[in-house]
Structures are given as structure tokens and as C-alpha cells.
């Protein structure tokens, strides 16, 4: 056998070895890409987990409510303009949301046990701050209690004034007024006629 044949055999062996190595490198590269894609998908899934938030109510007055005592009946037009310190109740509904979540909330009023007026004689009116001014959020409405718990969590025996939702950390400002309806017939003799409601907010992640 000649030296030329040996050289040709060596070259062929080298080519085969290089081909095998090339295939092995290609397999490793494909596996590496697949593993990287799988890992990325896993990380993405973890990052997209949904977290719920919280919702709270704050107010500037001493109590979370509003009262009327021995008041005279008035029209809705006059009631909507009440501006005295004790004739309106300002409060905020604030949410703190982490991650991707939506909180639905309800603002509700509940008559106190000490109230001596009938709810049918009382009107409530709610406004929400939009930009620089308050705008109507609930038209004047006679006090009326719900018969059952709401889906959001407002208990029965309350009057739902407003329903809203937050998908980001947000603060909404509201103003509540309450007056004696102009259809009310009041006997001023005897005990003091009063009506008080407590205002609360209830929230649920949806």
C-alpha cells in the first residue's frame, strides 16, 4: 500500500470526524435553543400571576356619615345646592392594586337605629369629583334598603349609592348630600325628627 493511499485514508477519516462533530454541535445548539425557549416561557408565566389589591375609604369629618334633624322639606333643586359644613359629607374611595387586577366596589348608606324619620321622607344625592368640579354620580333618590346581599359584598339593609371599579391604584372623591323630601308631611310636635346614615365602601376582586 502506497503513502498516497494512506494519505487519502487519513483525509477521509478526518472528514468523517469533522462531519460527526458538526452534527453533534448542531444537536447541542438545537437543544440549547429549545431549553432557552422553555425557560423563557416559564419565567413569563410566573411574571403574569394575578395579584389582588385592597380598597379603603377615608373622610375628613369626625364620623363616616351625615344627619338631618328637624329639617324643613325642600325640593331636589334646593337640596342639590346645600353647601353648609354639616349639609354635605366629603369622602374618598382609594384602592391599592399590585399586579394585574380589577376591584369592583360599591358605596352604600345604612340608616342608624336612632333615626326617627321614615326613609321614604328622605332624599340622598351623590356627586363625584371629575377634573376640577363635582358631577352627578347618583340623582336624588329616596332612601331605600336592599333586601339581599350584593355580589360585591354590600350587606342587606343598605342602600347602594354608587358602583365603580379600579384596575390601577386610584383615588375617587365623592360628596354626599341628604335632605327632607318636599313630599314629606312632618308633625313637629313631640320627639325630635332626625335621620342619620353611615356610609361604607365594599370591594371585591373580579
CSV table of C-alpha atoms in Angstrom, one decimal:
chain,number,residue,atom,x,y,z
A,1,UNK,CA,0.0,0.0,0.0
A,2,UNK,CA,1.4,3.4,-1.0
A,3,UNK,CA,1.9,6.5,1.0
A,4,UNK,CA,-0.7,8.2,-1.3
A,5,UNK,CA,-3.4,5.7,-0.2
A,6,UNK,CA,-2.5,6.3,3.5
A,7,UNK,CA,-2.9,10.0,3.0
A,8,UNK,CA,-6.3,9.6,1.3
A,9,UNK,CA,-7.5,7.3,4.1
A,10,UNK,CA,-6.4,9.9,6.7
A,11,UNK,CA,-8.2,12.7,4.9
A,12,UNK,CA,-11.4,10.6,4.7
A,13,UNK,CA,-11.2,9.8,8.4
A,14,UNK,CA,-10.8,13.5,9.3
A,15,UNK,CA,-13.7,14.4,7.1
A,16,UNK,CA,-15.9,11.8,8.8
A,17,UNK,CA,-14.8,13.0,12.2
A,18,UNK,CA,-15.5,16.6,11.3
A,19,UNK,CA,-18.9,15.7,10.0
A,20,UNK,CA,-19.8,13.8,13.2
A,21,UNK,CA,-18.6,16.7,15.3
A,22,UNK,CA,-20.6,19.1,13.2
A,23,UNK,CA,-23.8,17.1,13.7
A,24,UNK,CA,-23.1,16.9,17.4
A,25,UNK,CA,-22.6,20.6,17.7
A,26,UNK,CA,-25.8,21.2,15.7
A,27,UNK,CA,-27.7,18.9,18.1
A,28,UNK,CA,-26.3,20.7,21.1
A,29,UNK,CA,-27.3,24.1,19.6
A,30,UNK,CA,-30.9,22.9,18.9
A,31,UNK,CA,-31.3,21.5,22.4
A,32,UNK,CA,-29.8,24.8,23.8
A,33,UNK,CA,-32.3,26.9,21.9
A,34,UNK,CA,-35.2,24.7,22.9
A,35,UNK,CA,-34.2,24.8,26.6
A,36,UNK,CA,-33.8,28.6,26.4
A,37,UNK,CA,-37.3,28.9,24.9
A,38,UNK,CA,-38.8,26.7,27.5
A,39,UNK,CA,-37.1,28.6,30.3
A,40,UNK,CA,-38.3,31.9,28.9
A,41,UNK,CA,-41.9,30.6,28.7
A,42,UNK,CA,-41.7,29.5,32.4
A,43,UNK,CA,-40.4,32.9,33.5
A,44,UNK,CA,-43.1,34.6,31.6
A,45,UNK,CA,-45.8,32.5,33.1
A,46,UNK,CA,-44.6,33.3,36.6
A,47,UNK,CA,-44.4,37.0,35.9
A,48,UNK,CA,-48.0,37.1,34.8
A,49,UNK,CA,-49.5,35.8,38.0
A,50,UNK,CA,-52.5,37.8,39.1
A,51,UNK,CA,-52.3,39.6,42.5
A,52,UNK,CA,-55.3,41.1,44.2
A,53,UNK,CA,-55.4,44.6,45.8
A,54,UNK,CA,-57.1,46.4,48.6
A,55,UNK,CA,-59.7,49.1,48.8
A,56,UNK,CA,-60.4,51.6,51.6
A,57,UNK,CA,-62.5,54.7,52.5
A,58,UNK,CA,-61.4,57.9,54.2
A,59,UNK,CA,-63.2,61.0,55.2
A,60,UNK,CA,-62.5,64.4,56.7
A,61,UNK,CA,-65.4,64.6,59.2
A,62,UNK,CA,-65.4,63.0,62.6
A,63,UNK,CA,-67.8,60.3,61.6
A,64,UNK,CA,-68.5,58.4,58.3
A,65,UNK,CA,-72.0,59.7,57.8
A,66,UNK,CA,-74.5,62.5,57.5
A,67,UNK,CA,-77.5,63.6,59.5
A,68,UNK,CA,-80.6,65.8,59.3
A,69,UNK,CA,-82.5,67.0,62.4
A,70,UNK,CA,-85.8,68.9,62.5
A,71,UNK,CA,-85.3,69.9,58.9
A,72,UNK,CA,-87.9,71.5,56.6
A,73,UNK,CA,-88.9,69.8,53.4
A,74,UNK,CA,-87.2,71.1,50.3
A,75,UNK,CA,-87.1,70.5,46.5
A,76,UNK,CA,-84.4,68.4,44.8
A,77,UNK,CA,-83.1,71.6,43.1
A,78,UNK,CA,-82.5,73.2,46.5
A,79,UNK,CA,-81.2,70.1,48.1
A,80,UNK,CA,-78.5,69.6,45.4
A,81,UNK,CA,-77.1,73.0,46.3
A,82,UNK,CA,-76.7,72.5,50.0
A,83,UNK,CA,-73.3,73.8,50.9
A,84,UNK,CA,-73.1,74.2,54.7
A,85,UNK,CA,-70.4,72.4,56.7
A,86,UNK,CA,-72.9,69.9,58.1
A,87,UNK,CA,-75.0,69.7,54.9
A,88,UNK,CA,-72.6,67.7,52.9
A,89,UNK,CA,-70.3,64.8,53.5
A,90,UNK,CA,-67.0,64.5,51.6
A,91,UNK,CA,-65.1,61.3,51.4
A,92,UNK,CA,-62.7,59.3,49.2
A,93,UNK,CA,-62.5,55.7,48.0
A,94,UNK,CA,-58.9,54.7,47.4
A,95,UNK,CA,-57.5,51.4,46.0
A,96,UNK,CA,-54.0,49.9,46.2
A,97,UNK,CA,-53.5,47.3,43.4
A,98,UNK,CA,-50.5,45.2,42.9
A,99,UNK,CA,-50.0,43.3,39.6
A,100,UNK,CA,-52.9,42.7,37.2
A,101,UNK,CA,-56.3,43.0,39.0
A,102,UNK,CA,-59.6,44.8,38.9
A,103,UNK,CA,-61.5,45.7,42.0
A,104,UNK,CA,-65.2,46.4,41.8
A,105,UNK,CA,-66.6,48.5,44.6
A,106,UNK,CA,-69.9,49.8,45.9
A,107,UNK,CA,-70.6,52.8,48.1
A,108,UNK,CA,-73.5,52.1,50.4
A,109,UNK,CA,-75.5,54.1,53.1
A,110,UNK,CA,-77.2,52.5,56.0
A,111,UNK,CA,-79.8,54.1,58.3
A,112,UNK,CA,-78.8,54.1,62.0
A,113,UNK,CA,-81.2,52.7,64.6
A,114,UNK,CA,-81.6,56.1,66.3
A,115,UNK,CA,-83.3,57.6,63.2
A,116,UNK,CA,-86.9,58.6,63.8
A,117,UNK,CA,-87.8,59.7,60.2
A,118,UNK,CA,-89.1,57.3,57.6
A,119,UNK,CA,-86.6,56.6,54.8
A,120,UNK,CA,-89.4,57.4,52.2
A,121,UNK,CA,-89.2,61.0,53.5
A,122,UNK,CA,-85.5,61.4,52.9
A,123,UNK,CA,-83.6,62.1,49.7
A,124,UNK,CA,-79.9,61.3,49.1
A,125,UNK,CA,-77.7,62.8,46.3
A,126,UNK,CA,-74.2,61.8,45.4
A,127,UNK,CA,-71.6,63.6,43.4
A,128,UNK,CA,-68.1,62.5,42.1
A,129,UNK,CA,-65.1,64.8,41.5
A,130,UNK,CA,-64.2,64.8,37.8
A,131,UNK,CA,-61.3,67.1,37.0
A,132,UNK,CA,-61.9,70.4,38.8
A,133,UNK,CA,-65.7,70.0,39.6
A,134,UNK,CA,-68.2,67.7,41.1
A,135,UNK,CA,-70.6,65.9,38.8
A,136,UNK,CA,-73.7,63.9,39.5
A,137,UNK,CA,-73.0,60.3,40.3
A,138,UNK,CA,-76.5,59.4,41.6
A,139,UNK,CA,-79.6,61.5,41.0
A,140,UNK,CA,-81.7,62.5,44.1
A,141,UNK,CA,-83.2,59.3,45.3
A,142,UNK,CA,-85.4,58.3,48.2
A,143,UNK,CA,-83.7,56.2,50.9
A,144,UNK,CA,-84.4,52.5,50.0
A,145,UNK,CA,-82.7,49.5,51.6
A,146,UNK,CA,-81.8,46.4,49.6
A,147,UNK,CA,-83.4,43.1,50.6
A,148,UNK,CA,-80.3,40.9,49.9
A,149,UNK,CA,-76.5,41.0,50.0
A,150,UNK,CA,-75.0,42.2,46.7
A,151,UNK,CA,-72.4,40.2,44.7
A,152,UNK,CA,-69.7,42.7,45.7
A,153,UNK,CA,-70.5,42.2,49.4
A,154,UNK,CA,-72.7,45.1,50.4
A,155,UNK,CA,-75.0,43.6,53.2
A,156,UNK,CA,-78.7,43.6,53.0
A,157,UNK,CA,-80.4,46.6,54.7
A,158,UNK,CA,-78.1,49.1,53.0
A,159,UNK,CA,-78.8,51.4,50.1
A,160,UNK,CA,-76.2,51.2,47.2
A,161,UNK,CA,-75.3,54.7,46.1
A,162,UNK,CA,-72.7,54.0,43.5
A,163,UNK,CA,-70.8,51.2,41.8
A,164,UNK,CA,-67.4,51.6,40.3
A,165,UNK,CA,-64.2,49.7,39.5
A,166,UNK,CA,-60.4,50.3,39.7
A,167,UNK,CA,-57.7,48.5,37.6
A,168,UNK,CA,-54.9,50.6,38.9
A,169,UNK,CA,-54.2,52.3,42.2
A,170,UNK,CA,-56.7,55.1,42.2
A,171,UNK,CA,-58.5,57.6,44.5
A,172,UNK,CA,-62.0,58.8,43.8
A,173,UNK,CA,-63.5,61.8,45.6
A,174,UNK,CA,-67.2,61.9,46.4
A,175,UNK,CA,-69.7,64.4,48.1
A,176,UNK,CA,-73.0,63.2,49.6
A,177,UNK,CA,-76.0,65.4,50.5
A,178,UNK,CA,-79.2,64.5,52.2
A,179,UNK,CA,-82.4,66.4,52.8
A,180,UNK,CA,-86.1,66.1,53.7
A,181,UNK,CA,-88.1,65.4,50.6
A,182,UNK,CA,-90.7,68.0,49.6
A,183,UNK,CA,-93.4,65.3,49.7
A,184,UNK,CA,-92.8,64.6,53.4
A,185,UNK,CA,-95.5,65.6,55.9
A,186,UNK,CA,-93.8,66.2,59.2
A,187,UNK,CA,-95.5,66.7,62.6
A,188,UNK,CA,-93.1,68.9,64.5
A,189,UNK,CA,-94.8,68.2,67.8
A,190,UNK,CA,-93.4,65.6,70.1
A,191,UNK,CA,-90.0,64.0,69.7
A,192,UNK,CA,-87.2,65.3,67.5
A,193,UNK,CA,-87.3,64.2,63.9
A,194,UNK,CA,-83.9,63.0,62.7
A,195,UNK,CA,-82.3,60.7,60.1
A,196,UNK,CA,-78.7,59.6,60.1
A,197,UNK,CA,-76.9,57.3,57.6
A,198,UNK,CA,-73.5,55.7,57.9
A,199,UNK,CA,-71.5,55.4,54.6
A,200,UNK,CA,-69.3,52.5,53.8
A,201,UNK,CA,-67.5,51.0,50.8
A,202,UNK,CA,-67.3,47.4,49.9
A,203,UNK,CA,-64.9,45.9,47.3
A,204,UNK,CA,-64.2,42.6,45.5
A,205,UNK,CA,-61.6,41.5,43.0
A,206,UNK,CA,-63.2,40.4,39.8
